[in-house]
Coordinates of C-alpha atoms and ligand atoms in Angstrom, one line a residue:
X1 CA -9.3 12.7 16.8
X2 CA -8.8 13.5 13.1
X3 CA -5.4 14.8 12.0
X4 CA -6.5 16.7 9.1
X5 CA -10.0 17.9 7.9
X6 CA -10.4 16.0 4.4
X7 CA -8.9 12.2 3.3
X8 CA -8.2 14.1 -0.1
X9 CA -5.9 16.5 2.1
X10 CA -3.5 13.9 3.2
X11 CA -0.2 13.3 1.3
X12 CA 0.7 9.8 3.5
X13 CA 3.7 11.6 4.0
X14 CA 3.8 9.8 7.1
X15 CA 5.0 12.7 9.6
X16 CA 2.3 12.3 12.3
X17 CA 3.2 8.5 12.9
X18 CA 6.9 9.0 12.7
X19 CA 6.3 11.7 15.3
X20 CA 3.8 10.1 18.3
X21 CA 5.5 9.3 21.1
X22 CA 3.0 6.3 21.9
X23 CA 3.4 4.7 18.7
X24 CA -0.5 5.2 18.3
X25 CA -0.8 6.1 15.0
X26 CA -0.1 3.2 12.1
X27 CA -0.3 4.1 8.2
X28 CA -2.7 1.9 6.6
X29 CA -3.7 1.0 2.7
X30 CA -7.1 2.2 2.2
X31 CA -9.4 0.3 -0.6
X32 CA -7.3 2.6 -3.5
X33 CA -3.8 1.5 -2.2
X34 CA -2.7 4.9 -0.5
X35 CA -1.6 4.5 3.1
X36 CA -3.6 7.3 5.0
X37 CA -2.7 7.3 9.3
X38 CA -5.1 5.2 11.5
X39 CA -5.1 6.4 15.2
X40 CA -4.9 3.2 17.7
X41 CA -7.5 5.3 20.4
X42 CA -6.2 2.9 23.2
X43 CA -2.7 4.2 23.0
X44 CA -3.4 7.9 22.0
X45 CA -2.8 10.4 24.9
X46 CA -4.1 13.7 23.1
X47 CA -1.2 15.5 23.1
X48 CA -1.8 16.8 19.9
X49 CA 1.5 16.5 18.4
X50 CA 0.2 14.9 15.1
X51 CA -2.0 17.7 14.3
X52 CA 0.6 19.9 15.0
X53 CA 3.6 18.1 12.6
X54 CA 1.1 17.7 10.0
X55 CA 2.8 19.6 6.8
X56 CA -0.8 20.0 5.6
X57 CA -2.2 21.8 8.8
X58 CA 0.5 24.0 9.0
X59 CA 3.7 25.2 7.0
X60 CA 7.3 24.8 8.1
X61 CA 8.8 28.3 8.1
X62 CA 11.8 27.7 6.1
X63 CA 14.5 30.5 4.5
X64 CA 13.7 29.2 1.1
X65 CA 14.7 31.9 -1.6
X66 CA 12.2 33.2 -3.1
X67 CA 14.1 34.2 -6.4
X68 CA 16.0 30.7 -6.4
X69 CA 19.1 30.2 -8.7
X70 CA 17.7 28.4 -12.6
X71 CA 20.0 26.0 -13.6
X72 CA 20.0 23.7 -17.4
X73 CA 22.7 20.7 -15.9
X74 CA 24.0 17.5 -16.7
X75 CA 26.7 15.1 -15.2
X76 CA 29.5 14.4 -17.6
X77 CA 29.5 11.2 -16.4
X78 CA 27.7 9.6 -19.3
X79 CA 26.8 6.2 -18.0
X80 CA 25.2 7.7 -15.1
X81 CA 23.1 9.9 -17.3
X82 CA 21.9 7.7 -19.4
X83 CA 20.8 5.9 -16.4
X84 CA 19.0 8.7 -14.5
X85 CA 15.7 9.9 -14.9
X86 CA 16.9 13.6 -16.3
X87 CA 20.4 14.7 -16.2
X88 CA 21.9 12.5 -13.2
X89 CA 22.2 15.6 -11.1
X90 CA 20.8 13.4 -8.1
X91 CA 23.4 11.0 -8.2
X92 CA 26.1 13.7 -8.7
X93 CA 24.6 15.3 -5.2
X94 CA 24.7 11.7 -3.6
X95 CA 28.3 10.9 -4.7
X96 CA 29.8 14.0 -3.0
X97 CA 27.9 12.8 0.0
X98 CA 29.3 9.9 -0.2
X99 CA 32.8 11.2 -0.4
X100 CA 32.3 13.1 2.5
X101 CA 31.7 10.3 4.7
X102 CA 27.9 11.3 4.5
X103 CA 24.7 9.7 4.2
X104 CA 21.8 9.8 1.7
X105 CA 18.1 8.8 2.1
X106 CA 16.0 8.4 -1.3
X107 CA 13.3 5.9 -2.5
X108 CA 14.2 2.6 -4.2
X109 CA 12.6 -1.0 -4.8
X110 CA 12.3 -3.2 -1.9
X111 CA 12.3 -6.8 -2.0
X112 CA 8.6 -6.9 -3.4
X113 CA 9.1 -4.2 -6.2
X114 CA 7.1 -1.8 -3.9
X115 CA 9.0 1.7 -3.1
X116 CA 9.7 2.4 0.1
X117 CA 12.5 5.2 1.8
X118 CA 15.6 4.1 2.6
X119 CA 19.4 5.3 4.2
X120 CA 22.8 4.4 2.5
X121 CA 26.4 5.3 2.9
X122 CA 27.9 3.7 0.1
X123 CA 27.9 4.2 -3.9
X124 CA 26.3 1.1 -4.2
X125 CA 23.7 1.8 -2.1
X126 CA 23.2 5.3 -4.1
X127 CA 22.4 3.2 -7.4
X128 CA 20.0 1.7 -5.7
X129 CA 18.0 5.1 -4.9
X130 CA 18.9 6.4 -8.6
X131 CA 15.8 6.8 -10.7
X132 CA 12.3 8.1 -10.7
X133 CA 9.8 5.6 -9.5
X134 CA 6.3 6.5 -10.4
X135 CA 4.6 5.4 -7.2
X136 CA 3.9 6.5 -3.6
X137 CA 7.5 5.8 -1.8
X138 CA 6.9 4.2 1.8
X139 CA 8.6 6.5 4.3
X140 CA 7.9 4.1 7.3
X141 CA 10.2 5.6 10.5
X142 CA 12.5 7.1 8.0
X143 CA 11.8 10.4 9.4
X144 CA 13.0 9.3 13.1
X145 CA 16.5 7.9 11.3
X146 CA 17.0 10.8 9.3
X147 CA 16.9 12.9 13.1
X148 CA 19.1 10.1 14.5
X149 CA 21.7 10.6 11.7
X150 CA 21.6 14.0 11.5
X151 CA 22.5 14.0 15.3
X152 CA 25.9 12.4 14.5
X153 CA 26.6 15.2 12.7
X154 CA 27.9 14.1 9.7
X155 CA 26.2 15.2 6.4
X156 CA 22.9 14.0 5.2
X157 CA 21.0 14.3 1.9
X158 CA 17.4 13.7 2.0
X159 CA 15.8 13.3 -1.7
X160 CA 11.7 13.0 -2.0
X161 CA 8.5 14.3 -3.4
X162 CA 7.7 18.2 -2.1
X163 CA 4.9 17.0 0.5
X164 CA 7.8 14.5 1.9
X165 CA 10.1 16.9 2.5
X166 CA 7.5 19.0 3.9
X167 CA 6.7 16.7 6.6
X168 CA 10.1 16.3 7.1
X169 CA 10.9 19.5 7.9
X170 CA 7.6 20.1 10.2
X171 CA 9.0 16.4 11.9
X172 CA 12.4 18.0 12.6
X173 CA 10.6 21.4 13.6
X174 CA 14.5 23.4 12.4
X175 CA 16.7 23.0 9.5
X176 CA 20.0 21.6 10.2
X177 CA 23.0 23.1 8.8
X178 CA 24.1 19.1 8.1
X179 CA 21.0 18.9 6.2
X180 CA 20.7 19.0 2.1
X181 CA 17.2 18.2 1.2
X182 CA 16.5 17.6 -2.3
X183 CA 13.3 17.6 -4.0
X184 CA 11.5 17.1 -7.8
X185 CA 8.9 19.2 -9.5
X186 CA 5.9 16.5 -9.0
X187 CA 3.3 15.7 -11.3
X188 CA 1.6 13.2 -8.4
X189 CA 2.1 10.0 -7.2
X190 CA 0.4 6.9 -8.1
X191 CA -1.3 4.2 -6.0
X192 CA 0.8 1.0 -5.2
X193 CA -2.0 -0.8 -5.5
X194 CA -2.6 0.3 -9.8
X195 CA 1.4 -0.5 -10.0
X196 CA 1.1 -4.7 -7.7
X197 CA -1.5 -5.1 -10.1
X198 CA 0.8 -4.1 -13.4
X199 CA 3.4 -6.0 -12.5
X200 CA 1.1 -9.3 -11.5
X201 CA -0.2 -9.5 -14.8
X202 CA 3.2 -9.4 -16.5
X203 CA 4.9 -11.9 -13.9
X204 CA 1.3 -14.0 -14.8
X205 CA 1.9 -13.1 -19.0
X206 CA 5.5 -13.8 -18.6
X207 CA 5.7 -16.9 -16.1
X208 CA 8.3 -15.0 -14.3
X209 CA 9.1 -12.7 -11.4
X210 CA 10.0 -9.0 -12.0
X211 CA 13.7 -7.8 -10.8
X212 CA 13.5 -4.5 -11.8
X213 CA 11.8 -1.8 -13.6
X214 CA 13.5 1.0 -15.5
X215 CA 11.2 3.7 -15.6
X216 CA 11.9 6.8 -18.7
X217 CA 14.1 3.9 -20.1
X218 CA 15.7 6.2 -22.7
X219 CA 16.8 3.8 -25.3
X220 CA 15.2 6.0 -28.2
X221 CA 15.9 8.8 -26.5
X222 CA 15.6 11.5 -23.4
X223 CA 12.3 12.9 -25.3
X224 CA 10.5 9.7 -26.0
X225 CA 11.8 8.6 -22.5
X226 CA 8.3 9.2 -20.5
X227 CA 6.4 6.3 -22.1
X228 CA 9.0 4.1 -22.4
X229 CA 9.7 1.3 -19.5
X230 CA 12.0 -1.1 -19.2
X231 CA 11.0 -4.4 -16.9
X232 CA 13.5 -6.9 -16.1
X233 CA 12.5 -10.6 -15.3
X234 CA 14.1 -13.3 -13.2
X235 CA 14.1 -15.6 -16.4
X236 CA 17.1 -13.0 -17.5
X237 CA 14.5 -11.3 -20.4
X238 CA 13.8 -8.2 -20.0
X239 CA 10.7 -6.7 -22.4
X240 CA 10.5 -2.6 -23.2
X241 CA 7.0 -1.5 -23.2
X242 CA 6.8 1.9 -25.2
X243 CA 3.8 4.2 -26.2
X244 CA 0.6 2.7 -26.3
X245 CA 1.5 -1.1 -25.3
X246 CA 3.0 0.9 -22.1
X247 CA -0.1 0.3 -20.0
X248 CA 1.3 1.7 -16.8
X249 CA 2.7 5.2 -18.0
X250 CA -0.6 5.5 -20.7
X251 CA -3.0 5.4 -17.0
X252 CA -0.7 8.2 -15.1
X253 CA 0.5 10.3 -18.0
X254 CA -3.3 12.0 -19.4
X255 CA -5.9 10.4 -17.4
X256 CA -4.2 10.5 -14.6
X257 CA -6.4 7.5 -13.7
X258 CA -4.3 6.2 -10.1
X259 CA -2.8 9.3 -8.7
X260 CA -3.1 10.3 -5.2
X261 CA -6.5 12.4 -4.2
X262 CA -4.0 15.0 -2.4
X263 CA -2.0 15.8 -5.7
X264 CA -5.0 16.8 -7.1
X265 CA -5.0 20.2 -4.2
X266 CA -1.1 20.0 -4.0
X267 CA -0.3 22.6 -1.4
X268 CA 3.6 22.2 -2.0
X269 CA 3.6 24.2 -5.5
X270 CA 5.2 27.2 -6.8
X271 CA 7.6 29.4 -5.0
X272 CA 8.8 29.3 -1.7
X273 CA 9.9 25.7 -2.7
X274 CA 10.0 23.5 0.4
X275 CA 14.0 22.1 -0.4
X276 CA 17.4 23.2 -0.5
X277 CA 17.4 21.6 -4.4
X278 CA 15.0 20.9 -6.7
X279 CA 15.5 18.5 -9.6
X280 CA 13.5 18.0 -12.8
X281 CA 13.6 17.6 -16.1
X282 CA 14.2 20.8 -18.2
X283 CA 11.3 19.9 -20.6
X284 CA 11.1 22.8 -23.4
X285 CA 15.1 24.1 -22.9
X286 CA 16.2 25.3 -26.0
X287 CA 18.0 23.1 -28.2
X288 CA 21.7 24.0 -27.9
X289 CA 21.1 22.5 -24.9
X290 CA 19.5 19.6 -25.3
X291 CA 21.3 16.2 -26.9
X292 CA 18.2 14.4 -26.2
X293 CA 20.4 12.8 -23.8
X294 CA 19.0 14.1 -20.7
X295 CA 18.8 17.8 -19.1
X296 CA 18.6 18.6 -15.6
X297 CA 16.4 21.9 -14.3
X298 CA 17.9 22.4 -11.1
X299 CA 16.4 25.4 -8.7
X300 CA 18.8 26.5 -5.8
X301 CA 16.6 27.3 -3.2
X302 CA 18.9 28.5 -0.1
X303 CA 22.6 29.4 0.4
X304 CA 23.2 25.3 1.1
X305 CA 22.0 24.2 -2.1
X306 CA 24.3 27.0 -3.7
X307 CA 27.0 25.9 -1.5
X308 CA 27.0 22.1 -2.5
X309 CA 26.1 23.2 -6.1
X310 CA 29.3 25.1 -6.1
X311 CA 31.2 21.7 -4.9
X312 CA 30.0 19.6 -7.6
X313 CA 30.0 21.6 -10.6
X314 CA 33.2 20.1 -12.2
X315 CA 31.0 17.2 -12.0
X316 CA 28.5 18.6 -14.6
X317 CA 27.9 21.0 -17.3
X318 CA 25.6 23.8 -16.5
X319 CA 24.2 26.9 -17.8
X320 CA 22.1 29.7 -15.5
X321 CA 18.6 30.2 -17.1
X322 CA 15.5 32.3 -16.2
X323 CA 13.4 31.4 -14.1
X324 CA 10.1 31.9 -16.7
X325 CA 11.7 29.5 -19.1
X326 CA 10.7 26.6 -16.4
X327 CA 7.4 27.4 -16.3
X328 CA 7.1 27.3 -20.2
X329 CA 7.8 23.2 -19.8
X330 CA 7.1 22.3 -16.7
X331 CA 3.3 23.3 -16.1
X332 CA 3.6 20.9 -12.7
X333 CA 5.9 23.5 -11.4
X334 CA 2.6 25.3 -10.2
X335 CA -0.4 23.4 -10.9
X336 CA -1.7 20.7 -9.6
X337 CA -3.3 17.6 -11.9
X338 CA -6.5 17.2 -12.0
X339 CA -7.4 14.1 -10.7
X340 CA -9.9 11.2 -13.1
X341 CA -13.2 11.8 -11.7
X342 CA -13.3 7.6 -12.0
X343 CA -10.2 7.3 -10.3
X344 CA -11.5 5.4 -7.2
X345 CA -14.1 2.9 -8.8
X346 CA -11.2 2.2 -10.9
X347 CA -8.8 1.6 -7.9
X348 CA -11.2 -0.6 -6.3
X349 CA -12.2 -2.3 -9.3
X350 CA -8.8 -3.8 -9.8
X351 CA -7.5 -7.2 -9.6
X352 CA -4.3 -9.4 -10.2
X353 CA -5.4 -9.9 -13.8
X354 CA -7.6 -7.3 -14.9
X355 CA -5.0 -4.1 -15.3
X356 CA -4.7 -3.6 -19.3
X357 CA -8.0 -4.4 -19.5
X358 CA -9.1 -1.7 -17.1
X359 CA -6.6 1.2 -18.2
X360 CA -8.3 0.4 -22.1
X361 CA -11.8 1.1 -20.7
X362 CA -11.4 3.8 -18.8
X363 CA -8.4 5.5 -20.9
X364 CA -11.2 4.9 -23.7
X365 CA -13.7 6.7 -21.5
X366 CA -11.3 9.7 -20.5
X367 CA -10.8 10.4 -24.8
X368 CA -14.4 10.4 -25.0
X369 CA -14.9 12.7 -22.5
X370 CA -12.2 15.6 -23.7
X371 CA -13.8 15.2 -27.3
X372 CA -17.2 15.4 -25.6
X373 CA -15.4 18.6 -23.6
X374 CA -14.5 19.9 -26.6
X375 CA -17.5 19.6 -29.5
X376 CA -19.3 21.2 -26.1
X377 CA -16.9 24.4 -26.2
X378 CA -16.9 24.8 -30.2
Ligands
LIG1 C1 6.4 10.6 -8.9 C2 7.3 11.5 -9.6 C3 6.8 12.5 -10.4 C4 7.6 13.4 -11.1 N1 7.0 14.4 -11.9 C5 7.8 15.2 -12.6 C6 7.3 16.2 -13.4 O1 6.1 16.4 -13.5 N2 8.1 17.0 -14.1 C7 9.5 16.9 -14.0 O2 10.2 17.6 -14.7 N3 10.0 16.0 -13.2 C8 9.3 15.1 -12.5 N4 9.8 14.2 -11.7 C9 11.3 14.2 -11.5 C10 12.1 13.5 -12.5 O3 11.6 12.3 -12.9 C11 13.5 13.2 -11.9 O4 13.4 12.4 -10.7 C12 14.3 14.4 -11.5 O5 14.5 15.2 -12.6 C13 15.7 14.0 -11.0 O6 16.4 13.3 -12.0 P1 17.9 13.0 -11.9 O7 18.4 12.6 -13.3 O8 18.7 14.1 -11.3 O9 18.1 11.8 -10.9 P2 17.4 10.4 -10.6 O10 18.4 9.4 -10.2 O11 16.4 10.1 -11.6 O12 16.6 10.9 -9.3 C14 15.5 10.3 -8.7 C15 15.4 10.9 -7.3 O13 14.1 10.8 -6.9 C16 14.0 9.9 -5.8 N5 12.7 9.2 -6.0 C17 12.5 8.3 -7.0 N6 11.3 7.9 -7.0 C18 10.7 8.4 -5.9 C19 9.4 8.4 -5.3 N7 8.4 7.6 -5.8 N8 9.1 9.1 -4.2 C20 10.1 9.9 -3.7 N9 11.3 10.0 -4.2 C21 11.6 9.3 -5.3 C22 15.2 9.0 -5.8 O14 15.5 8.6 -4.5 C23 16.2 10.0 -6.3 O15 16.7 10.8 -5.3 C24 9.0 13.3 -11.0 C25 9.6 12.2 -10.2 C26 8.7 11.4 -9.5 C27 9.4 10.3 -8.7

């Protein structure tokens, strides 16, 4: 049995195994580095039950607005917004959580520098989920803890990528009142295989182990924050690889060289979003509004996001905004990326020491190709 028609149709958000009642079904790195499910056919009883939780198969009906409330935010909590991704309205979210005896489930390093979901109940633990990571997050059984939390009835903030949240809605087949989910406008996400190999050729360059990376690092600046990363080592150094020497961000931002085959057909775009919240940055707000410190678009998508909006706002400054302005910067709010036609030979073509050398080539190919593209058009 196949859960869904195409591989390039499957998110990995992990659903259909957190969902089986025999355990049968396993998520599995393919030759790329995505985790796609593999049915064991010796525990599988048909029941169908995959198929049916499968986000990409079918929707979850949800009461998501369809005129959601545009927000430009930021915390006033400047530490924490210089170390978000945008405008720290996550954390802001996860804090009153927190306060309220709740728990929160996000993405953060795990003790291999690999991203994988996780549930906390401390500020701590919060930090630990702050900040974009531009990979494929693990969800493993997350799905099945999230259900087992929200039965205790205390509150519970989800935070993901639109296909995650998805499939956790279809996993939990109703919304719970208990229940914030929070999601980001998603440009895709990359293999963790493209992202082991980046960070073995710096531990190999560097004769040290990486601790930590610190994507949109925005030491010069919110603006200039998307190719600049920040990787700590266990040595104590720490090196800041900006622009072009930023080998990582130059592959995913423009040729798009390790992103997921499914983000190329995202079918989580546009309007009915799939969360209560969605979070991203306001790229292209107008300048009054922008310190180059970091703004937050926020979308309130149902009368809970409103609601918790409306608990934290002392917490941030705001101003409402129209909801055309977010298309003007945010072009991922409803399109999908279009996915490097080389993307798989280069995926399987990588090794523990090969990954600058391989972005060069292939970045080198993608430039010749758009002016190719474009002599063609004139
Ligand atoms: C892969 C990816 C692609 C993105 N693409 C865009 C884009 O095209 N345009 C745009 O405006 N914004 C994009 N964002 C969102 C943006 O980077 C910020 O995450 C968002 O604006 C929230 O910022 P913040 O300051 O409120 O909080 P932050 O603390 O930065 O919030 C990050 C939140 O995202 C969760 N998270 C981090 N990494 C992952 C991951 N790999 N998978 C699932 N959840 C994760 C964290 O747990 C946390 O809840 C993207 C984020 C990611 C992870």
């Amino acid at each position: 049995m196949k859960i869904w028609l195409k591989k390039n149709q499957c998110t990995g958000c992990g659903a259909c195994s957190n969902i089986c009642p025999k355990g049968a079904i396993e998520m599995i790195e393919d030759e790329c580095g995505f985790k796609y499910p593999v049915i064991n056919q010796s525990k599988c009883i048909n029941c169908g039950l995959c198929k049916k939780t499968c986000p990409i198969v079918s929707k979850f009906e949800s009461n998501r607005l369809n005129e959601p409330k545009v927000y430009a935010t930021w915390s006033k909590d400047e530490e924490n917004r210089y170390i978000s991704t945008s405008g720290g309205m996550f954390f802001e979210l996860a804090k009153y959580i927190i306060k309220n005896k709740g728990y929160v489930i996000g993405a953060r390093y795990n003790k291999d520098n690999m991203v994988e979901h996780y549930l906390v109940n401390d500020l701590k633990g919060v930090e630990e989920l702050r900040q974009s990571k531009y990979l494929q997050s693990d969800t493993k059984n997350i799905f099945k803890e999230t259900l087992e939390t929200l039965k205790s009835k205390k509150l519970v903030l989800f935070a993901g990528a639109p296909c995650q949240i998805a499939g956790l809605m279809k996993f939990l087949k109703k919304d719970y009142d208990n229940l914030i989910t929070v999601e980001f406008i998603c440009r895709g996400v990359n293999s963790p295989k493209a992202y082991r190999a980046w960070l073995s050729e710096i531990e190999k360059l560097e004769n040290s182990k990486v601790t930590k990376v610190w994507f949109k690092y925005k030491v010069n600046g919110w603006k200039s924050s998307p190719r600049c990363t920040r990787v700590d080592l266990a040595n104590g150094n720490y090196r800041i690889y900006n622009g072009n020497s930023n080998k990582y961000m130059s592959g995913y931002l423009g040729p798009n060289l390790y992103i997921r085959p499914s983000c190329g057909n995202c079918y989580f775009k546009n309007l009915p979003r799939q969360a209560d919240i969605t979070l991203a940055d306001f790229w292209g707000i107008n300048s009054n509004l922008d310190d180059d410190k970091g703004t937050s678009l926020v979308l309130l998508n149902s009368k809970k996001g409103i609601d918790i909006f409306e608990k934290i706002n002392n917490n941030i400054n705001y101003n409402e905004r129209k909801f055309n302005e977010i298309l003007e910067g945010n072009g991922c709010f409803n399109n999908s990326v279009h996915i490097n036609s080389k993307s798989e030979k280069f995926l399987k073509s990588l090794t523990a020491d090969n990954f600058s050398k391989q972005v060069n080539k292939y970045t080198k190919f993608f430039i010749l190709t758009k002016i190719k593209n474009k002599i063609k058009k004139i």
